[in-house]
Short mmCIF file of C-alpha atoms in Angstrom, two decimals:
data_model
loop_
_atom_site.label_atom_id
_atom_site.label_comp_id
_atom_site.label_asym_id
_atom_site.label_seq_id
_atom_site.Cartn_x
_atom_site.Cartn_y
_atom_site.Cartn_z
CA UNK A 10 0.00 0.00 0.00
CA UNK A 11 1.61 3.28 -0.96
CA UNK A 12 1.05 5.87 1.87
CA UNK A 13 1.18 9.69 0.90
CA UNK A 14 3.46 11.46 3.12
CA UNK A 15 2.58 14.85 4.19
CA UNK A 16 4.05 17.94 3.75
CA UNK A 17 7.09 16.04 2.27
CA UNK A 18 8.82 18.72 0.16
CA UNK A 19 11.55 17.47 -3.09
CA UNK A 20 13.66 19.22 -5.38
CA UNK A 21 15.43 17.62 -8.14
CA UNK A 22 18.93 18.78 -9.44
CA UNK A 23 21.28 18.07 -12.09
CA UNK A 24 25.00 17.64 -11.12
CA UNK A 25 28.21 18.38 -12.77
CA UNK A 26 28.70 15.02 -13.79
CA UNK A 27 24.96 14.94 -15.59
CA UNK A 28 23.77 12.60 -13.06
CA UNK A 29 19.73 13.50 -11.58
CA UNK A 30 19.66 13.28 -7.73
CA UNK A 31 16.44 14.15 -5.77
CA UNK A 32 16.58 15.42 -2.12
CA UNK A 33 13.70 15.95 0.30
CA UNK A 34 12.80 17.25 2.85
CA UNK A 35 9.91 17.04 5.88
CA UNK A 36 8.65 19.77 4.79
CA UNK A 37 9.40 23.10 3.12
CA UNK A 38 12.19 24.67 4.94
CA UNK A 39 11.86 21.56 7.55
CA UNK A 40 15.20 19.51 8.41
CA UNK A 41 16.85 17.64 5.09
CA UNK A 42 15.84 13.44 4.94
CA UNK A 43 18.34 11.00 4.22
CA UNK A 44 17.53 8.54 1.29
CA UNK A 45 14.43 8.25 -0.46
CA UNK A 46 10.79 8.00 0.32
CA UNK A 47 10.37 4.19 1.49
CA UNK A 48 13.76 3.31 2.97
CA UNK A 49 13.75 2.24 6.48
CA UNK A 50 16.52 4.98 7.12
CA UNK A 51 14.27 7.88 5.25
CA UNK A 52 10.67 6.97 7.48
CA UNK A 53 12.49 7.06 10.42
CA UNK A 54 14.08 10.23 9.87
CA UNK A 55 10.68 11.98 8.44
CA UNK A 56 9.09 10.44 11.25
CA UNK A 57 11.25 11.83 13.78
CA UNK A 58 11.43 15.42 12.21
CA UNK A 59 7.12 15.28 11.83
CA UNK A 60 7.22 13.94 15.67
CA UNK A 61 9.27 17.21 16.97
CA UNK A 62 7.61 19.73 14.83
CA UNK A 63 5.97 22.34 17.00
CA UNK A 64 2.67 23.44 14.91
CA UNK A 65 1.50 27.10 15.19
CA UNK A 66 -1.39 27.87 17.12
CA UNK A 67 -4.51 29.11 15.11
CA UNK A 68 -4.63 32.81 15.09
CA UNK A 69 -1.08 34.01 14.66
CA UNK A 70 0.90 34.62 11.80
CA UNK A 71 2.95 31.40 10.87
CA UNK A 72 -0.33 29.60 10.48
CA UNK A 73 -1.02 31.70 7.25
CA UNK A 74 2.38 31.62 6.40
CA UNK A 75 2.64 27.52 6.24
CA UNK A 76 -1.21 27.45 4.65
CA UNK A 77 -0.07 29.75 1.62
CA UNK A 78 2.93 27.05 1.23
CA UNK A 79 0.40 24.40 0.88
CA UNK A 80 -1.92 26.14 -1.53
CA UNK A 81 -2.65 26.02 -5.11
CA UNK A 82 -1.14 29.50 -5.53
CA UNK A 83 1.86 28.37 -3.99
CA UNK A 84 2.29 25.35 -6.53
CA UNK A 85 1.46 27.73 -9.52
CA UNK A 86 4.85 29.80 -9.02
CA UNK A 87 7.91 29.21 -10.84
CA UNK A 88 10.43 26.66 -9.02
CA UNK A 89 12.95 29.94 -8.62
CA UNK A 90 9.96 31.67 -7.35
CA UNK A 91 8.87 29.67 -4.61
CA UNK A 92 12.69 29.09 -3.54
CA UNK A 93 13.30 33.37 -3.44
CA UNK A 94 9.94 33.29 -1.10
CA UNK A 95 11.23 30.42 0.82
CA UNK A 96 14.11 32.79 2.22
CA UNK A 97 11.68 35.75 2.82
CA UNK A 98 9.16 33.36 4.70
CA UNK A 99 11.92 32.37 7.05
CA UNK A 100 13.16 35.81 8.04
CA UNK A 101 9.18 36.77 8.49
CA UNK A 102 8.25 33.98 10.57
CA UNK A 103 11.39 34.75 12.54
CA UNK A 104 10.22 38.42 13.40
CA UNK A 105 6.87 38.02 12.99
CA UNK A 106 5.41 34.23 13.65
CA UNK A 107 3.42 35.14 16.78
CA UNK A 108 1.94 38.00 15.31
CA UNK A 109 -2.23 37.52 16.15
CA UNK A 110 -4.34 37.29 12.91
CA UNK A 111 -6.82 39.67 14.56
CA UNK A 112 -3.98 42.46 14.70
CA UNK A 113 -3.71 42.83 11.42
CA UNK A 114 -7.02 45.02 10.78
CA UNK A 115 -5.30 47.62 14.24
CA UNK A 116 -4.54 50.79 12.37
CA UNK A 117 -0.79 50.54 13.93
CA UNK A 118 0.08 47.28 12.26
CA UNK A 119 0.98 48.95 8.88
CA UNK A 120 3.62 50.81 10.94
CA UNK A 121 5.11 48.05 12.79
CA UNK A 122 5.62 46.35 9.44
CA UNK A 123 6.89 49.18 7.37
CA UNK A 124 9.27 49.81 10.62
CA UNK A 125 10.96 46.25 9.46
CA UNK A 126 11.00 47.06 6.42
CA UNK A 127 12.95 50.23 6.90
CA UNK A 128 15.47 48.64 9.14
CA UNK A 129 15.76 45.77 6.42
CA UNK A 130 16.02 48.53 4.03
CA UNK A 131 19.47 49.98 5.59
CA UNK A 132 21.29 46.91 4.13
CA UNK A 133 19.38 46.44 1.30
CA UNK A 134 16.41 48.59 0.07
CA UNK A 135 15.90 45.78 -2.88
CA UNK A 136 15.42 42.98 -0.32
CA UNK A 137 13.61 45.34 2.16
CA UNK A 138 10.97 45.82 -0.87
CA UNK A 139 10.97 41.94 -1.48
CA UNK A 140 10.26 41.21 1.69
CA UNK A 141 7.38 43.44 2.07
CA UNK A 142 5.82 41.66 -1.58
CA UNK A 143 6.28 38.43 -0.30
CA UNK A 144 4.06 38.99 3.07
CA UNK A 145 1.65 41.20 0.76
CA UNK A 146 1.20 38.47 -1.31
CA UNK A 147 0.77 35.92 1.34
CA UNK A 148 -1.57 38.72 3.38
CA UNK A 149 -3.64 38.99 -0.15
CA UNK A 150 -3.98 35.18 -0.38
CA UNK A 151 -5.32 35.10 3.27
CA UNK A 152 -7.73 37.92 3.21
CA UNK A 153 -9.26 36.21 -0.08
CA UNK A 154 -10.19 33.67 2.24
CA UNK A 155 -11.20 35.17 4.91
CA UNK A 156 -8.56 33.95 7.25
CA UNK A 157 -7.51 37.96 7.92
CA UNK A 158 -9.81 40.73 7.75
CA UNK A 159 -7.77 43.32 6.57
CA UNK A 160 -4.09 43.18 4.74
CA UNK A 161 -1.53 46.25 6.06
CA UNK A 162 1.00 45.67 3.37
CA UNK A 163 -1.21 46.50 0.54
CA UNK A 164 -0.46 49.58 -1.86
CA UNK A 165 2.95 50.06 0.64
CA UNK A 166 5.06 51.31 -2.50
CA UNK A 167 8.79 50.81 -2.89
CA UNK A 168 11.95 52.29 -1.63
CA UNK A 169 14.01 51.15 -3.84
CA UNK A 170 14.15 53.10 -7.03
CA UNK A 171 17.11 52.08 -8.64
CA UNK A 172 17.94 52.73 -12.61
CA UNK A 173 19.95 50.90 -14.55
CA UNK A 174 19.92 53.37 -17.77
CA UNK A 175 23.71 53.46 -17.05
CA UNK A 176 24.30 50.25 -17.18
CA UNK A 177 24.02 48.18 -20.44
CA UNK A 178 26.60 46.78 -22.32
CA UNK A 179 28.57 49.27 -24.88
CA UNK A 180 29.81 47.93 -28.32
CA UNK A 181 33.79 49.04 -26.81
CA UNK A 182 32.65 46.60 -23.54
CA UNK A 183 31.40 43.63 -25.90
CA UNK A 184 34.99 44.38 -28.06
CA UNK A 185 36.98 44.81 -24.80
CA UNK A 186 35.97 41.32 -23.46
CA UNK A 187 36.36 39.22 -26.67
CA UNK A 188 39.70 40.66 -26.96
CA UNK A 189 41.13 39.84 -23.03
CA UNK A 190 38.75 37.13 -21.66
CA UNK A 191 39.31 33.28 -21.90
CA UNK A 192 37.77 31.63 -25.35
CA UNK A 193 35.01 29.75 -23.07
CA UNK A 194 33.23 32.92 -21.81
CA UNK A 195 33.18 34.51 -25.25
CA UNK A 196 29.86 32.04 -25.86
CA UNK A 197 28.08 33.04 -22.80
CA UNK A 198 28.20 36.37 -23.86
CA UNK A 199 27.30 36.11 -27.33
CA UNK A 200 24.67 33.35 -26.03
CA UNK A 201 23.16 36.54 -23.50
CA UNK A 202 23.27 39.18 -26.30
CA UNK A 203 21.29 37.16 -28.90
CA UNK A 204 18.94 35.41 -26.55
CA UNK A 205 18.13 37.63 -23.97
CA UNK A 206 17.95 34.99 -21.13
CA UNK A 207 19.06 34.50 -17.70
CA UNK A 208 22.33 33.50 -16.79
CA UNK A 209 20.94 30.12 -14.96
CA UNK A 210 18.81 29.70 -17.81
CA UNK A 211 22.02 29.48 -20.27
CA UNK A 212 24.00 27.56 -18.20
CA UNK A 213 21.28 24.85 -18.21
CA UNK A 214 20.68 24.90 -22.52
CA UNK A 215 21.94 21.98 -24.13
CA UNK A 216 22.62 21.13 -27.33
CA UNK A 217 19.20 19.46 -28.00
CA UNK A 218 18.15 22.53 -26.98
CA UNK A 219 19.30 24.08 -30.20
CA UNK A 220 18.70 22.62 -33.56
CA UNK A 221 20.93 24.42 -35.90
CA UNK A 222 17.54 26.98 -36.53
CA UNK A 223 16.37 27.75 -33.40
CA UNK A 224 16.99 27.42 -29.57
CA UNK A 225 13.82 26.23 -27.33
CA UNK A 226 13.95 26.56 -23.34
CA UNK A 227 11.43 26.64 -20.68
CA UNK A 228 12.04 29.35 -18.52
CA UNK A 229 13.43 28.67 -14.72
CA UNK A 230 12.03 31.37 -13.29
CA UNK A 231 8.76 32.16 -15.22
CA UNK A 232 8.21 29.17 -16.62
CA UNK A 233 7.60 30.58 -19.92
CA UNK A 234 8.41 29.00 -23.32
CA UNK A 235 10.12 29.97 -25.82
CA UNK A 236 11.49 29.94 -29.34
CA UNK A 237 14.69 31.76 -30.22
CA UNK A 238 15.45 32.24 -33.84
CA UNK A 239 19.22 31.82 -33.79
CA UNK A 240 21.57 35.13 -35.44
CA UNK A 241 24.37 34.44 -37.82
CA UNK A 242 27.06 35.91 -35.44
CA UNK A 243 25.47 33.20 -32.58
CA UNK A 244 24.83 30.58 -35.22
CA UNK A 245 28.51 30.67 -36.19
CA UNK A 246 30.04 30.45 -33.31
CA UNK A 247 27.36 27.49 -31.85
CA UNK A 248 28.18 25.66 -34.93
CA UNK A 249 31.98 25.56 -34.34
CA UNK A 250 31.84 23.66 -31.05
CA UNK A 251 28.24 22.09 -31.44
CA UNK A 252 28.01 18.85 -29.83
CA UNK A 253 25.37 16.23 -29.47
CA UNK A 254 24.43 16.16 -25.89
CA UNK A 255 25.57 17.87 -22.38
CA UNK A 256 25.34 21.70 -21.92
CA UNK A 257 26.78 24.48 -24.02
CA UNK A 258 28.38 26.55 -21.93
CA UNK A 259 31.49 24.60 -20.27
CA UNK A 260 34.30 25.64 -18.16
CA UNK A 261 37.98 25.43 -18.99
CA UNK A 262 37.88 21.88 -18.18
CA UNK A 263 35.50 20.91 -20.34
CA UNK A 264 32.71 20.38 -17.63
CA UNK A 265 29.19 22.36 -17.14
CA UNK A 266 29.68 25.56 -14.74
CA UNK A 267 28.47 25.59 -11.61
CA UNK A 268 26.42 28.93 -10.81
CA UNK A 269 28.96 30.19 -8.52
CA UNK A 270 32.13 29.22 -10.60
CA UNK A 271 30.97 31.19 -13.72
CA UNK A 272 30.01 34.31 -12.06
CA UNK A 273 33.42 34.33 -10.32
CA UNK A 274 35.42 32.96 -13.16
CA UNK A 275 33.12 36.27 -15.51
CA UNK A 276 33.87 38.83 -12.57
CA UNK A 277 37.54 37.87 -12.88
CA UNK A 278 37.50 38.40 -16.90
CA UNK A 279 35.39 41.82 -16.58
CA UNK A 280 38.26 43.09 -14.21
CA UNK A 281 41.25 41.95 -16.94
CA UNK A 282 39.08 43.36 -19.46
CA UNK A 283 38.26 46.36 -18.16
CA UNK A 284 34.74 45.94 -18.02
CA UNK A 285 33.11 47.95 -15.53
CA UNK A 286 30.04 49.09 -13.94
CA UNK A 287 27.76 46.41 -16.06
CA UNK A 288 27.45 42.69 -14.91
CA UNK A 289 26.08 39.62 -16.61
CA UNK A 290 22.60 40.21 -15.18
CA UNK A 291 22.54 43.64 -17.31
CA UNK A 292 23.26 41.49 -21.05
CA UNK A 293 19.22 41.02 -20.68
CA UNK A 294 18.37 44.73 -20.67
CA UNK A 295 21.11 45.44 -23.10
CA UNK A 296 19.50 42.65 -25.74
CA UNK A 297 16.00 44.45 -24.94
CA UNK A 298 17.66 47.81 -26.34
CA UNK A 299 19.69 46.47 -28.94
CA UNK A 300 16.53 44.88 -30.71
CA UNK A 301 14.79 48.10 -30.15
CA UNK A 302 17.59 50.73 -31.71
CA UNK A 303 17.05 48.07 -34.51
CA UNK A 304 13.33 49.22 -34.69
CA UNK A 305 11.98 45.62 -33.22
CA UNK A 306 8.34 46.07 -31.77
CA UNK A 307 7.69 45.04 -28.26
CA UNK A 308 5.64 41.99 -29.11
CA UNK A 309 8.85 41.07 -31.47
CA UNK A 310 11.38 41.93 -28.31
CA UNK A 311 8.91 39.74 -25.54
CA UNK A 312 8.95 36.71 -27.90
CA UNK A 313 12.53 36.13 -28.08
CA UNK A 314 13.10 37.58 -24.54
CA UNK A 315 10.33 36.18 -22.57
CA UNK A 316 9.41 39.25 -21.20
CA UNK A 317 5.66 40.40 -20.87
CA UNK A 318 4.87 43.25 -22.93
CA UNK A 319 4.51 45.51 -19.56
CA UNK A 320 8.32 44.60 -18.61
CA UNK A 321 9.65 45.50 -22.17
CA UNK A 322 7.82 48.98 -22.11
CA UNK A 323 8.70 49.30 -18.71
CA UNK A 324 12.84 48.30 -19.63
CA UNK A 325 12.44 50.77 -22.74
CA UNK A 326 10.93 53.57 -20.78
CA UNK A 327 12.79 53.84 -17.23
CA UNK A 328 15.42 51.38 -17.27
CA UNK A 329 17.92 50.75 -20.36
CA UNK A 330 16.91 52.51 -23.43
CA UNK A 331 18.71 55.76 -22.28
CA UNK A 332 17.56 57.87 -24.76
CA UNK A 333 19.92 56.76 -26.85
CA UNK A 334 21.25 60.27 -29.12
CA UNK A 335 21.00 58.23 -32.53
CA UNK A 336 17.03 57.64 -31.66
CA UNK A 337 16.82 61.62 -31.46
CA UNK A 338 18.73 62.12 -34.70
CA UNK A 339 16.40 59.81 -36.77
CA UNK A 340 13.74 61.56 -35.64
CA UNK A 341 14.69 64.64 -36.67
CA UNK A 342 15.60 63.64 -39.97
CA UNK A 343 12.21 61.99 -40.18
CA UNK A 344 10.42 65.45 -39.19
CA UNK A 345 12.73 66.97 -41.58
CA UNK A 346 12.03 64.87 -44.87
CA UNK A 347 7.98 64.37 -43.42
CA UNK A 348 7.74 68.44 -43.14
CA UNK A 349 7.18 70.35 -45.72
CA UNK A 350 6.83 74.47 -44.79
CA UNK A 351 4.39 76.42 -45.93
CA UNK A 352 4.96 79.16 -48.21
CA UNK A 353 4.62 82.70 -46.51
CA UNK A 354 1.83 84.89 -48.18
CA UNK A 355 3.10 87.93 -49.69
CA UNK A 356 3.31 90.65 -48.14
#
């Protein structure tokens, strides 16, 4: 008889080596289990972790908290997603698991909360802001169902208000790190320029990925799909190490990066280069703006990006774009050669 274990929580990973291992645990964020479901070793240990776990009493904060875990919204966010809000959860239940339910409608609640924020906010005002969408979200999901009456993080705005209009990629950056970095690197950025994806998202392609047309992925932290048509300049230099199976992007060794080995081993060949002020993260933005100076529409830009069309207008508009000076040029010679002047009546 196959007996459904509750809670239990499992994430699957691929190694270095290619090998798939699964690990689990009691329950999300509960203590790791050794082997897998069924073993002797692995019911003892989930039945030891399930037999110390101290439940929250009804009415305070960590009940909601563990309830959106186990909801349908909760299974409908991207694996990336639910891991980010994983964190959050922890450091909320930390501060604020005892909080009663039946405080959250007192008038003073919205400035307890936004007092954490702000003292989250002196290390990072990014974080701070996640933080505070992460227990709105939760708060939203529990006043929908009547488990709060009231939710004190809603419409709380943002303190961070950060623009990255400085920093995209320049063609003298792109020419300064083909020229000084390691031959393995120069694919991961010609891979971020002509896809527009995220950095775990290209370390995961593989060649079957990529058909000698067009590159498919599912993305990690969306979930979206989507279909790349593949540029000469990537096409050519795909085709002269294309293999048959394993990842594209490899290290020096000839084995797939781990996440924390490329960004180092990237850091390291932005210093020699020269490279500054822009990281890996900002070759998404900069492939948004390069296929707009190139007069792509938005719907064109979110198809090979995976972007929505909100997040491309809103890249274009506050972010990346810049007002770049060759945008204001052509449009001045359009007005000029669209304009004609009228003749002056005589006098």
């Amino acid at each position: 008889m196959r007996v459904r274990l509750k809670g239990l929580n499992s994430r699957t990973k691929t190694l270095a080596n290619g090998s798939v291992v699964t690990y689990y645990w009691a329950w999300k964020g509960g203590p790791r289990l050794p082997g897998k479901p069924g073993d002797a070793e692995f019911m003892a240990a989930y039945n030891a972790a399930i037999a110390r776990k101290i439940y929250p009493r009804q009415g305070a904060l960590l009940s909601v908290l563990n309830a959106f875990q186990l909801s349908s919204d909760w299974d409908d966010l991207a694996p990336r997603t639910r891991a980010d809000y994983v964190k959050l959860i922890k450091i909320i239940e930390k501060k604020f698991g005892d909080f009663p339910l039946s405080g959250m409608s007192d008038r003073r609640t919205r400035g307890l909360l936004m007092e954490w924020r702000d003292e989250r906010a002196k290390r990072s005002r990014r974080q701070a802001d996640y933080g505070w969408q992460v227990l709105a979200r939760v708060l939203s999901w529990a006043q929908g169902r009547g488990l709060v009456s009231a939710n004190p993080c809603e419409k709380g705005g943002r303190l961070y208000r950060g623009s990255r209009s400085a920093n995209t990629w320049s063609a003298a950056d792109e020419a300064a790190f083909y020229a000084s970095a390691p031959t393995h690197l120069h694919l991961a950025l010609m891979l971020a320029l002509w896809t527009g994806q995220r950095q775990g998202d290209l370390l995961r392609l593989t060649w079957q990925q990529y058909d000698g047309k067009v590159i498919r992925l599912q993305q990690s932290k969306t979930g979206r799909r989507v279909v790349i048509p593949v540029g000469a300049p990537l096409k050519a230099m795909l085709e002269a190490t294309r293999g048959k199976v394993g990842q594209i992007l490899l290290n020096s060794d000839g084995v797939p990066w781990t996440a924390d080995g490329f960004r180092s081993s990237w850091r390291k060949a932005c210093a020699s280069a020269g490279v500054t002020g822009v990281t890996f993260n900002d070759l998404r933005g900069t492939a948004v703006t390069r296929l707009a100076l190139v007069q792509a529409s938005v719907p064109e830009i979110a198809t090979i990006t995976g972007h929505s069309l909100r997040d491309v207008h809103a890249i274009l508009d506050s972010n990346y774009l810049n007002r770049d000076p060759a945008l204001g040029e052509s449009a001045i010679r359009k007005l000029e050669t669209g304009t004609k002047i009228p003749d002056r009546a005589a006098d």
